[in-house]
Amino acid sequence: MANELNFYVLKTIELQGVEKLYCLHGNWSSIIHIAHFSQTNLSILKERIHYIIKQLLKKHPRLRSRIRVIRSFDSQTNNEKHLLDLFDYDEELFSRTDILQNFYSFYSGQENWMKIAENLSNENPYNKELTYIFPLFHFKLIFNENSPENSHLILLTNHSISDGQSGYIILHDYLTLATQNECVEWEINRNLSPNLIDLTEKPYTFLYPILSKLCNIVYSCQMKYLDNKLPTKSILINSNQPNDKRYPYIQPMRTHFLFTSCSNDHYEHLRSICHKQNLTLHGPLFACLILTIQYLFFPKFKRDILMNFDISIDYNMRNRLLLNNYSLKEIVGFYIGVNSIDLSDISVNMNFWSLANYCSKETNKKLSDGEVSFNTHIFSNIINDDKNDFFHLMGKSSDGCLSEMNYSNLGKYPYDITQYKNVNLDGIHLINNSSIYYSSTIIYLTCVKQIDISLAHRFEHHDKAREFLYLYKNLIELSIDFHMNTTIQDIFDLLNKTTY
């Protein structure tokens, strides 16, 4: 559709690094925010939908963009150039109902919102030739016939141009526009912010070329001998066409979703404990994740230390980037760096709150010493390599798995929800998936009134994924009663006696 209409391209930038990975070789990555409402008149959320979409298109340039892919295949390479075309705001075009309907839809029925979110995320957003993606965002408002007092607003965005914090911004703008007294026209923003890699400082300047080559070798070796510890199984999205020639290395795979929540009481109690210990919530939440993995997947032998397990952590880089006159606080874009921490020296005799402190300090240390920025550039080099050696290797040795687990604690919703008149926002679940190059298990945490937990997974057995998620939730709830001398071994012993 984006090729057929007379959109004027105001600016084009080439995607690099992770933004490029999310649409490389036919890959797509969708990020989903599911906002939950209770005792809310649905008409408030839908009656101004055209006005709302138009204002969002004015304010956020990446929402009126298109991903365009140019390919030049030969016998040696599978080269692709990935472009982001920013369309100018055209009042006539963006006032047409047939155009605006690309950005929203309504659903009234009995299908579960969880299933709807999963199906949306696994739906191929490309055109038939895999040469462009448009639109890059879509709202789906769900009205459940079985519980008419509850409704859900799903925001689907393409992960190449958006992250978790961007979704918060978009949802806040939507609810503000839907509930304000007057329909105020917003100004048109024509400033397209750069890619993450262009904003990220390159550390270890003089040693970088040498370190970069070494890391390329290390990453390739790790991929060649990848030993997955989680019981996963890949399922083709299109099982009727298992050898689709449009995908040069790996076929798109399906991701499943699960959701749960801890109560507001548990959240407030845990936050109070962290405040007294001068500790962020990330510490105990990440510690509980580590212990869940250890207990569930490495339970069959006695040990004095924890088994090492690679968990990639998402870092919100918005306040740590080279701004170059860009204020990123309220700008939609991709601003996430990724890194891991080492777990191999943790004794089972360590007390839980020491583990929580360790998790918090190590996570911050990776950021302060430049390791996150360094890895962002290294990984970008690998992705941008025209020879595609890394992806040739992945096509032979794996089904596209880049890491076993990705963890992101997006944190508290940063806006005052009482300003949304006659709208009761209860919570927001956030999750994402990638169809080709992916993390096999993804945990996202968010908070409006309570801790909402989301799991994207490719577990071989759905029941095992469900067991994992609910054990993690229950361990978070149990943590508010852990004393300062409660050890990791004490917790394992407690879990052995607990039905969850």
Coordinates of C-alpha atoms in Angstrom, one line a residue:
M1 CA 0.0 0.0 0.0
A2 CA 2.8 2.4 0.9
N3 CA 4.2 2.1 -2.7
E4 CA 0.9 2.7 -4.3
L5 CA 0.0 6.0 -2.5
N6 CA 1.5 9.4 -3.3
F7 CA 3.5 9.8 -0.1
Y8 CA 6.3 12.3 -0.2
V9 CA 9.5 10.9 1.3
L10 CA 11.0 13.7 3.4
K11 CA 14.1 11.9 4.5
T12 CA 15.7 8.4 4.3
I13 CA 18.1 6.8 6.7
E14 CA 19.8 3.4 6.5
L15 CA 19.1 1.1 9.4
Q16 CA 22.2 -0.2 11.3
G17 CA 22.9 -2.7 14.0
V18 CA 20.0 -4.1 16.0
E19 CA 17.4 -2.0 14.1
K20 CA 18.6 -3.6 10.9
L21 CA 18.7 -7.1 12.5
Y22 CA 15.0 -6.8 13.2
C23 CA 14.2 -6.8 9.5
L24 CA 17.2 -8.7 8.1
H25 CA 16.7 -11.6 5.7
G26 CA 13.0 -11.4 6.1
N27 CA 13.1 -11.2 9.9
W28 CA 10.5 -9.2 11.7
S29 CA 10.2 -8.2 15.3
S30 CA 7.0 -7.0 16.8
I31 CA 6.7 -5.3 20.2
I32 CA 3.3 -5.5 21.9
H33 CA 1.8 -3.4 24.7
I34 CA -1.5 -4.6 26.1
A35 CA -3.2 -1.9 28.2
H36 CA -6.0 -3.2 30.5
F37 CA -9.0 -1.2 31.5
S38 CA -11.8 -1.8 33.9
Q39 CA -15.1 0.1 34.5
T40 CA -14.3 2.2 31.4
N41 CA -16.8 3.2 28.8
L42 CA -15.4 1.8 25.5
S43 CA -16.7 4.8 23.5
I44 CA -14.2 7.0 25.2
L45 CA -11.3 5.0 23.7
K46 CA -12.8 4.8 20.2
E47 CA -14.9 7.8 19.3
R48 CA -11.9 10.1 18.5
I49 CA -9.8 7.4 16.8
H50 CA -9.2 9.3 13.6
Y51 CA -8.3 12.5 15.4
I52 CA -6.0 10.5 17.7
I53 CA -4.2 8.7 14.9
K54 CA -3.6 12.0 13.0
Q55 CA -2.1 13.7 16.0
L56 CA 0.2 10.7 16.7
L57 CA 1.4 10.8 13.0
K58 CA 2.1 14.5 13.4
K59 CA 4.1 14.2 16.6
H60 CA 6.1 11.0 16.0
P61 CA 8.0 10.8 12.6
R62 CA 8.8 7.1 13.0
L63 CA 5.1 6.3 13.1
R64 CA 4.6 7.7 9.6
S65 CA 7.6 5.8 8.2
R66 CA 8.1 2.8 6.0
I67 CA 10.8 0.1 6.2
R68 CA 12.1 -0.5 2.7
V69 CA 14.5 -3.4 1.8
I70 CA 16.8 -3.5 -1.3
R71 CA 18.3 -6.8 -2.1
S72 CA 21.2 -7.8 -4.4
F73 CA 21.8 -11.6 -4.2
D74 CA 24.6 -13.4 -5.9
S75 CA 26.4 -16.7 -5.5
Q76 CA 28.6 -15.4 -2.7
T77 CA 26.5 -13.0 -0.7
N78 CA 22.9 -12.2 0.3
N79 CA 23.3 -8.4 0.6
E80 CA 20.5 -6.3 1.8
K81 CA 20.1 -2.5 2.4
H82 CA 17.4 -1.6 4.9
L83 CA 16.0 1.9 4.7
L84 CA 13.6 3.9 6.8
D85 CA 11.6 6.3 4.7
L86 CA 10.1 9.2 6.6
F87 CA 6.9 10.5 5.0
D88 CA 6.0 14.1 5.3
Y89 CA 2.7 14.8 7.0
D90 CA 0.1 15.2 4.2
E91 CA -3.1 16.6 5.7
E92 CA -5.2 15.4 2.7
L93 CA -3.8 11.9 2.6
F94 CA -3.9 11.4 6.4
S95 CA -7.5 12.6 6.5
R96 CA -8.6 9.8 4.3
T97 CA -10.5 7.0 6.1
D98 CA -8.9 4.3 4.0
I99 CA -5.5 5.5 5.0
L100 CA -6.3 5.9 8.7
Q101 CA -7.9 2.4 8.9
N102 CA -4.4 0.9 8.4
F103 CA -3.5 2.1 11.9
Y104 CA -6.4 0.7 14.0
S105 CA -9.1 -2.0 14.2
F106 CA -11.8 -3.0 16.7
Y107 CA -12.7 -6.4 17.9
S108 CA -15.8 -7.5 19.7
G109 CA -16.1 -11.2 20.5
Q110 CA -15.1 -14.0 22.8
E111 CA -11.5 -14.7 21.7
N112 CA -9.0 -14.1 24.5
W113 CA -6.9 -11.0 24.4
M114 CA -3.8 -13.1 25.0
K115 CA -4.4 -15.2 21.9
I116 CA -5.1 -12.1 19.8
A117 CA -1.8 -10.5 20.9
E118 CA 0.1 -13.7 20.1
N119 CA -1.5 -14.0 16.6
L120 CA -0.8 -10.3 15.8
S121 CA 2.8 -10.6 16.8
N122 CA 3.4 -13.7 14.6
E123 CA 1.7 -12.2 11.6
N124 CA 4.1 -11.4 8.8
P125 CA 4.0 -7.6 8.3
Y126 CA 5.8 -7.5 4.9
N127 CA 4.4 -7.3 1.4
K128 CA 4.6 -10.5 -0.6
E129 CA 8.1 -9.7 -2.0
L130 CA 9.5 -8.9 1.5
T131 CA 10.5 -5.5 0.2
Y132 CA 8.7 -3.1 2.6
I133 CA 6.8 -2.9 5.8
F134 CA 4.0 -0.4 6.3
P135 CA 2.4 0.6 8.6
L136 CA 4.8 0.4 11.4
F137 CA 2.2 0.6 14.2
H138 CA -1.4 -0.5 14.8
F139 CA -3.9 -0.2 17.6
K140 CA -6.4 -3.0 18.2
L141 CA -9.2 -2.2 20.7
I142 CA -10.8 -5.3 22.2
F143 CA -14.2 -5.5 23.7
N144 CA -14.9 -8.8 25.4
E145 CA -18.5 -10.0 25.2
N146 CA -18.1 -12.2 28.2
S147 CA -17.0 -9.3 30.4
P148 CA -18.2 -6.1 28.9
E149 CA -16.9 -4.0 31.9
N150 CA -13.3 -4.9 30.8
S151 CA -11.5 -3.8 27.7
H152 CA -8.0 -4.0 26.3
L153 CA -6.0 -1.8 24.0
I154 CA -3.2 -3.5 22.1
L155 CA -0.5 -1.4 20.6
L156 CA 1.5 -3.3 17.9
T157 CA 4.7 -1.6 16.8
N158 CA 7.6 -2.7 14.6
H159 CA 10.6 -3.2 16.9
S160 CA 13.0 -1.7 14.3
I161 CA 11.5 1.8 15.1
S162 CA 10.2 1.3 18.7
D163 CA 11.0 -0.1 22.1
G164 CA 9.2 -0.6 25.4
Q165 CA 9.6 3.0 26.5
S166 CA 8.3 4.2 23.1
G167 CA 5.2 2.2 23.7
Y168 CA 4.6 4.0 27.0
I169 CA 4.9 7.3 25.2
I170 CA 2.5 6.3 22.4
L171 CA -0.1 4.9 24.9
H172 CA 0.1 8.0 27.1
D173 CA -0.5 10.2 24.0
Y174 CA -3.4 8.1 22.9
L175 CA -5.1 8.2 26.4
T176 CA -4.4 11.9 26.7
L177 CA -6.0 12.7 23.3
A178 CA -8.9 10.4 24.0
T179 CA -9.8 12.0 27.4
Q180 CA -9.0 15.7 27.0
N181 CA -11.9 18.1 26.9
E182 CA -11.0 19.7 23.5
C183 CA -9.5 18.3 20.3
V184 CA -6.3 20.4 20.1
E185 CA -4.2 20.1 17.0
W186 CA -0.6 19.2 17.6
E187 CA 2.4 20.6 15.6
I188 CA 4.0 18.6 12.9
N189 CA 7.4 17.1 13.8
R190 CA 9.7 16.6 10.9
N191 CA 12.9 15.7 12.8
L192 CA 13.8 12.1 12.4
S193 CA 16.1 11.0 15.3
P194 CA 19.2 8.9 14.3
N195 CA 19.6 5.2 14.8
L196 CA 20.8 3.9 18.2
I197 CA 24.3 3.1 16.9
D198 CA 24.7 6.7 15.7
L199 CA 23.9 8.0 19.1
T200 CA 26.1 5.5 21.1
E201 CA 29.6 6.5 22.1
K202 CA 32.4 4.1 21.0
P203 CA 34.5 3.2 24.0
Y204 CA 38.1 1.9 24.1
T205 CA 38.8 4.1 21.0
F206 CA 42.4 3.1 20.3
L207 CA 41.9 -0.6 21.1
Y208 CA 38.6 -0.9 19.4
P209 CA 39.7 -2.3 16.0
I210 CA 41.7 -5.1 17.7
L211 CA 39.0 -5.8 20.3
S212 CA 36.3 -5.8 17.6
K213 CA 38.1 -8.5 15.6
L214 CA 38.6 -10.7 18.7
C215 CA 35.0 -10.4 19.7
N216 CA 33.9 -11.3 16.2
I217 CA 35.9 -14.6 16.5
V218 CA 34.5 -15.2 20.0
Y219 CA 30.9 -14.7 18.9
S220 CA 31.2 -16.9 15.9
C221 CA 32.7 -19.7 18.1
Q222 CA 29.9 -19.3 20.6
M223 CA 27.4 -19.6 17.9
K224 CA 29.1 -22.7 16.4
Y225 CA 29.1 -24.5 19.7
L226 CA 25.9 -23.1 21.2
D227 CA 24.6 -25.5 23.9
N228 CA 21.0 -24.7 24.7
K229 CA 20.0 -25.5 28.2
L230 CA 16.3 -24.8 27.9
P231 CA 13.9 -27.4 26.4
T232 CA 12.9 -25.5 23.3
K233 CA 11.4 -26.5 20.0
S234 CA 11.0 -24.4 16.8
I235 CA 7.7 -24.4 14.9
L236 CA 7.5 -22.9 11.4
I237 CA 4.9 -20.1 11.0
N238 CA 4.2 -21.4 7.5
S239 CA 4.4 -25.2 7.8
N240 CA 2.9 -25.6 4.3
Q241 CA 6.0 -23.9 2.8
P242 CA 9.0 -25.2 4.8
N243 CA 11.6 -24.1 2.2
D244 CA 10.4 -20.6 1.2
K245 CA 13.1 -19.2 -1.1
R246 CA 12.5 -15.7 0.1
Y247 CA 14.4 -16.5 3.3
P248 CA 18.0 -17.2 2.5
Y249 CA 19.1 -18.7 5.8
I250 CA 16.3 -19.5 8.2
Q251 CA 12.6 -19.8 8.0
P252 CA 10.3 -17.7 10.3
M253 CA 9.4 -19.5 13.5
R254 CA 6.4 -19.0 15.8
T255 CA 6.6 -17.6 19.3
H256 CA 4.1 -18.3 22.1
F257 CA 3.0 -15.8 24.8
L258 CA 2.0 -16.2 28.5
F259 CA 1.0 -13.5 31.0
T260 CA 0.5 -13.1 34.7
S261 CA 0.7 -10.4 37.5
C262 CA 1.7 -9.9 41.1
S263 CA -0.8 -7.9 43.2
N264 CA -0.4 -4.3 44.1
D265 CA 0.1 -5.3 47.7
H266 CA 3.1 -7.4 46.8
Y267 CA 4.5 -4.6 44.6
E268 CA 4.2 -1.9 47.3
H269 CA 5.7 -4.2 50.0
L270 CA 8.6 -5.1 47.8
R271 CA 9.2 -1.5 46.9
S272 CA 9.2 -0.5 50.6
I273 CA 11.8 -3.2 51.4
C274 CA 14.0 -2.0 48.5
H275 CA 13.7 1.6 49.6
K276 CA 14.9 0.7 53.1
Q277 CA 17.9 -1.1 51.6
N278 CA 18.7 1.7 49.1
L279 CA 18.1 -0.9 46.4
T280 CA 16.2 -0.7 43.1
L281 CA 13.5 -3.2 42.3
H282 CA 15.6 -4.7 39.6
G283 CA 17.8 -6.4 42.2
P284 CA 15.2 -8.7 43.8
L285 CA 13.3 -9.2 40.6
F286 CA 16.4 -10.3 38.7
A287 CA 17.6 -12.4 41.6
C288 CA 14.2 -14.2 41.6
L289 CA 14.6 -14.9 37.9
I290 CA 18.1 -16.5 38.5
L291 CA 16.8 -18.7 41.2
T292 CA 13.8 -19.8 39.2
I293 CA 16.0 -20.9 36.4
Q294 CA 18.4 -22.7 38.8
Y295 CA 15.6 -24.5 40.6
L296 CA 13.6 -25.5 37.6
F297 CA 16.3 -26.4 35.0
F298 CA 19.3 -27.5 37.1
P299 CA 17.7 -29.4 40.0
K300 CA 19.1 -32.9 39.7
F301 CA 22.5 -32.6 41.4
K302 CA 23.9 -31.1 44.6
R303 CA 26.1 -28.0 44.2
D304 CA 27.9 -25.3 46.1
I305 CA 27.6 -22.6 43.5
L306 CA 25.0 -21.7 40.9
M307 CA 25.2 -23.0 37.3
N308 CA 26.1 -20.2 34.9
F309 CA 23.3 -19.3 32.5
D310 CA 23.4 -16.6 29.9
I311 CA 20.7 -13.9 30.4
S312 CA 20.8 -10.9 28.2
I313 CA 19.6 -7.8 30.0
D314 CA 18.0 -4.8 28.2
Y315 CA 19.3 -1.4 29.1
N316 CA 17.3 1.8 28.5
M317 CA 20.0 4.0 26.9
R318 CA 17.9 7.2 26.6
N319 CA 19.6 9.2 29.3
R320 CA 23.1 7.9 28.3
L321 CA 23.4 8.6 24.6
L322 CA 25.1 11.3 22.6
L323 CA 22.1 13.5 22.2
N324 CA 23.2 15.9 19.5
N325 CA 20.3 18.3 20.2
Y326 CA 17.8 15.4 20.4
S327 CA 15.7 15.2 23.5
L328 CA 14.9 11.5 23.6
K329 CA 12.6 11.4 26.7
E330 CA 9.4 11.8 24.7
I331 CA 10.6 10.5 21.3
V332 CA 9.5 7.2 19.7
G333 CA 12.5 5.1 18.6
F334 CA 14.8 2.2 19.5
Y335 CA 17.1 3.0 22.4
I336 CA 18.0 -0.3 24.0
G337 CA 21.4 -1.8 24.6
V338 CA 21.9 -5.4 25.6
N339 CA 24.5 -7.1 27.9
S340 CA 24.9 -10.1 30.2
I341 CA 26.2 -10.7 33.7
D342 CA 28.3 -13.6 35.1
L343 CA 26.6 -15.9 37.6
S344 CA 29.3 -18.6 38.0
D345 CA 30.8 -17.4 41.4
I346 CA 27.5 -17.2 43.3
S347 CA 27.4 -19.6 46.3
V348 CA 24.2 -21.2 47.5
N349 CA 25.1 -20.0 50.9
M350 CA 24.8 -16.4 49.8
N351 CA 21.7 -14.7 51.4
F352 CA 19.0 -13.6 49.0
W353 CA 19.4 -9.8 49.6
S354 CA 23.1 -10.0 49.0
L355 CA 22.3 -11.7 45.7
A356 CA 19.8 -8.9 44.9
N357 CA 22.5 -6.3 45.7
Y358 CA 24.9 -8.2 43.5
C359 CA 22.4 -8.2 40.6
S360 CA 21.8 -4.5 40.9
K361 CA 25.5 -3.5 41.2
E362 CA 26.7 -5.8 38.4
T363 CA 23.9 -4.6 36.0
N364 CA 24.9 -0.9 36.7
K365 CA 28.6 -1.7 36.4
K366 CA 28.2 -3.1 32.9
L367 CA 26.7 0.2 31.9
S368 CA 29.2 2.6 33.7
D369 CA 32.3 0.8 32.4
G370 CA 31.2 1.1 28.8
E371 CA 30.6 -2.6 28.2
V372 CA 27.1 -2.1 27.0
S373 CA 28.1 0.6 24.5
F374 CA 31.0 -1.5 23.4
N375 CA 28.9 -4.6 22.7
T376 CA 26.3 -2.5 20.9
H377 CA 29.0 -1.4 18.4
I378 CA 30.6 -4.9 18.1
F379 CA 27.2 -6.5 17.4
S380 CA 26.4 -3.8 14.9
N381 CA 29.6 -4.6 13.0
I382 CA 28.6 -8.3 12.9
I383 CA 25.2 -7.5 11.6
N384 CA 26.4 -4.9 9.0
D385 CA 29.1 -7.2 7.6
D386 CA 28.3 -7.6 3.9
K387 CA 30.0 -11.1 3.8
N388 CA 27.3 -12.4 6.1
D389 CA 29.7 -14.9 7.6
F390 CA 28.0 -14.9 10.9
F391 CA 24.5 -15.6 9.4
H392 CA 25.9 -18.3 7.1
L393 CA 27.2 -20.0 10.3
M394 CA 23.8 -19.5 12.0
G395 CA 22.0 -21.0 9.1
K396 CA 24.1 -24.2 9.4
S397 CA 24.4 -24.5 13.2
S398 CA 21.3 -23.1 14.7
D399 CA 17.7 -22.1 13.9
G400 CA 18.3 -18.4 14.5
C401 CA 18.7 -18.4 18.3
L402 CA 21.0 -15.6 19.4
S403 CA 20.6 -16.1 23.2
E404 CA 18.6 -18.4 25.5
M405 CA 17.0 -15.7 27.5
N406 CA 16.3 -11.9 27.3
Y407 CA 15.2 -10.0 30.4
S408 CA 13.8 -6.5 30.6
N409 CA 12.3 -4.7 33.6
L410 CA 10.7 -1.6 31.9
G411 CA 9.7 -0.3 35.3
K412 CA 6.9 2.0 36.5
Y413 CA 4.6 3.6 34.0
P414 CA 6.0 7.2 34.1
Y415 CA 2.7 9.1 33.8
D416 CA -0.1 10.1 36.2
I417 CA -3.0 7.7 35.3
T418 CA -5.5 9.9 37.2
Q419 CA -5.3 12.5 34.4
Y420 CA -7.1 10.1 32.1
K421 CA -10.7 11.2 32.8
N422 CA -13.3 8.4 33.1
V423 CA -10.6 5.8 32.0
N424 CA -9.4 3.3 34.6
L425 CA -6.0 2.0 33.5
D426 CA -5.2 -1.1 35.5
G427 CA -2.1 -2.5 34.0
I428 CA 0.1 -2.9 30.9
H429 CA 1.7 -6.1 29.7
L430 CA 4.6 -5.8 27.3
I431 CA 6.2 -8.5 25.2
N432 CA 8.0 -8.9 21.9
N433 CA 9.1 -11.6 19.5
S434 CA 11.4 -12.0 16.5
S435 CA 10.6 -14.4 13.7
I436 CA 14.1 -15.5 12.6
Y437 CA 16.9 -14.0 14.8
Y438 CA 15.6 -14.2 18.4
S439 CA 16.0 -15.0 22.0
S440 CA 14.3 -18.3 22.8
T441 CA 12.8 -17.0 26.0
I442 CA 11.9 -13.4 26.8
I443 CA 10.8 -12.0 30.2
Y444 CA 9.3 -8.5 30.4
L445 CA 8.2 -6.7 33.6
T446 CA 6.1 -3.6 33.7
C447 CA 4.1 -1.8 36.4
V448 CA 1.1 0.5 36.5
K449 CA -0.6 -0.6 39.8
Q450 CA 1.0 -4.0 40.1
I451 CA 3.9 -6.0 38.6
D452 CA 2.8 -7.4 35.2
I453 CA 4.9 -10.2 33.9
S454 CA 5.0 -11.4 30.3
L455 CA 6.8 -14.4 28.7
A456 CA 7.5 -15.0 25.1
H457 CA 8.8 -18.5 24.6
R458 CA 9.6 -21.4 22.3
F459 CA 9.5 -24.1 24.9
E460 CA 8.9 -27.6 23.6
H461 CA 6.1 -28.1 26.1
H462 CA 3.7 -25.3 26.9
D463 CA 3.1 -26.6 30.4
K464 CA 6.8 -26.2 31.2
A465 CA 6.7 -22.6 30.1
R466 CA 3.6 -22.1 32.3
E467 CA 5.4 -23.7 35.2
F468 CA 8.4 -21.5 34.7
L469 CA 6.3 -18.3 34.6
Y470 CA 4.2 -19.1 37.7
L471 CA 7.2 -20.2 39.7
Y472 CA 8.9 -16.9 38.9
K473 CA 5.8 -15.0 39.9
N474 CA 5.4 -16.9 43.2
L475 CA 9.0 -16.5 44.0
I476 CA 8.7 -12.7 43.7
E477 CA 5.7 -12.8 46.0
L478 CA 7.6 -15.0 48.5
S479 CA 10.6 -12.7 48.5
I480 CA 8.8 -10.1 50.6
D481 CA 9.1 -12.5 53.6
F482 CA 12.8 -13.3 53.0
H483 CA 14.9 -12.3 56.0
M484 CA 18.4 -10.8 55.8
N485 CA 19.9 -14.2 56.6
T486 CA 17.7 -16.3 54.2
T487 CA 20.1 -18.1 51.9
I488 CA 19.7 -19.4 48.4
Q489 CA 19.8 -22.9 49.7
D490 CA 17.0 -22.0 52.2
I491 CA 14.9 -20.8 49.3
F492 CA 15.5 -24.0 47.3
D493 CA 14.5 -26.0 50.4
L494 CA 11.3 -23.9 50.7
L495 CA 10.4 -24.5 47.1
N496 CA 10.8 -28.2 47.5
K497 CA 8.0 -28.0 50.1
T498 CA 5.8 -25.6 48.3
T499 CA 3.1 -26.3 45.7
Y500 CA 3.0 -23.6 43.0

